[in-house]
Amino acid sequence: MSGRLRTIRARIVLAPQEGFLFAGTLRDNLRIGRPTATDAEIETALARLGILERFRPLEDGLDTEVQERGSRLSAGEKQ
């Protein structure tokens, strides 16, 4: 693959209308796009989006199990 094509593909993002969460924790799902992200980087990203405080009150915070397709969360929380 050429360098230019690789650069273009690295910048393509898919944003589906319906959110999908995999079995695991919120933190696990957040790392899908960047497996090497540190806990601090995840929290910084959520804070910049203005949603970090939404997840802190959950029983285990970002370590809350969401179950397949996020069945433990409301539709708004999944988004």
Tab-separated table of C-alpha atoms in Angstrom:
chain	number	residue	atom	x	y	z
A	1	MET	CA	0.000	0.000	0.000
A	2	SER	CA	1.369	3.415	-0.891
A	3	GLY	CA	2.174	5.962	1.780
A	4	ARG	CA	-0.512	8.316	0.493
A	5	LEU	CA	-3.211	5.644	0.569
A	6	ARG	CA	-2.136	4.617	4.080
A	7	THR	CA	-2.389	8.267	5.198
A	8	ILE	CA	-5.876	8.619	3.742
A	9	ARG	CA	-7.094	5.379	5.320
A	10	ALA	CA	-5.714	6.424	8.703
A	11	ARG	CA	-7.979	9.485	8.605
A	12	ILE	CA	-11.238	7.775	7.697
A	13	VAL	CA	-13.727	7.576	10.537
A	14	LEU	CA	-17.005	5.705	10.667
A	15	ALA	CA	-19.698	7.241	12.852
A	16	PRO	CA	-22.826	5.053	12.730
A	17	GLN	CA	-26.183	6.475	13.791
A	18	GLU	CA	-26.771	3.656	16.250
A	19	GLY	CA	-24.130	3.137	18.880
A	20	PHE	CA	-22.773	-0.349	19.470
A	21	LEU	CA	-20.981	-1.467	22.597
A	22	PHE	CA	-19.143	-4.742	22.998
A	23	ALA	CA	-19.284	-6.889	26.116
A	24	GLY	CA	-16.781	-5.540	28.630
A	25	THR	CA	-16.364	-2.279	30.465
A	26	LEU	CA	-16.910	1.260	29.271
A	27	ARG	CA	-13.136	1.692	29.397
A	28	ASP	CA	-12.654	-1.415	27.194
A	29	ASN	CA	-15.070	-0.013	24.634
A	30	LEU	CA	-13.373	3.368	24.633
A	31	ARG	CA	-10.053	1.685	23.888
A	32	ILE	CA	-11.340	-0.047	20.755
A	33	GLY	CA	-10.250	2.863	18.583
A	34	ARG	CA	-6.919	3.243	20.351
A	35	PRO	CA	-5.882	0.181	22.344
A	36	THR	CA	-2.778	1.901	23.742
A	37	ALA	CA	-4.705	4.822	25.273
A	38	THR	CA	-3.877	5.363	28.933
A	39	ASP	CA	-6.556	5.853	31.575
A	40	ALA	CA	-5.539	9.520	31.768
A	41	GLU	CA	-5.939	9.949	27.996
A	42	ILE	CA	-9.386	8.368	28.085
A	43	GLU	CA	-10.498	10.619	30.928
A	44	THR	CA	-9.056	13.698	29.212
A	45	ALA	CA	-10.931	12.865	25.998
A	46	LEU	CA	-14.203	12.371	27.884
A	47	ALA	CA	-13.670	15.601	29.822
A	48	ARG	CA	-13.093	17.517	26.560
A	49	LEU	CA	-16.371	16.123	25.264
A	50	GLY	CA	-18.052	17.236	28.488
A	51	ILE	CA	-19.248	13.735	29.400
A	52	LEU	CA	-16.754	12.453	31.949
A	53	GLU	CA	-18.938	13.466	34.886
A	54	ARG	CA	-21.825	11.454	33.440
A	55	PHE	CA	-19.957	8.191	33.984
A	56	ARG	CA	-18.293	8.817	37.350
A	57	PRO	CA	-21.503	8.201	39.365
A	58	LEU	CA	-21.937	4.727	37.853
A	59	GLU	CA	-21.273	1.885	40.256
A	60	ASP	CA	-17.775	1.225	38.903
A	61	GLY	CA	-17.246	4.412	36.889
A	62	LEU	CA	-15.514	3.671	33.596
A	63	ASP	CA	-14.964	0.097	34.774
A	64	THR	CA	-18.727	-0.557	34.713
A	65	GLU	CA	-19.631	-3.666	32.725
A	66	VAL	CA	-21.930	-2.713	29.850
A	67	GLN	CA	-22.776	-6.179	28.516
A	68	GLU	CA	-23.208	-7.004	24.823
A	69	ARG	CA	-24.691	-4.097	22.833
A	70	GLY	CA	-24.636	-1.967	25.996
A	71	SER	CA	-27.824	-3.501	27.369
A	72	ARG	CA	-27.136	-2.019	30.828
A	73	LEU	CA	-27.203	1.549	29.495
A	74	SER	CA	-29.940	3.808	28.195
A	75	ALA	CA	-29.985	4.816	24.519
A	76	GLY	CA	-28.581	8.239	25.422
A	77	GLU	CA	-25.747	6.747	27.472
A	78	LYS	CA	-24.787	4.455	24.584
A	79	GLN	CA	-24.439	7.417	22.240
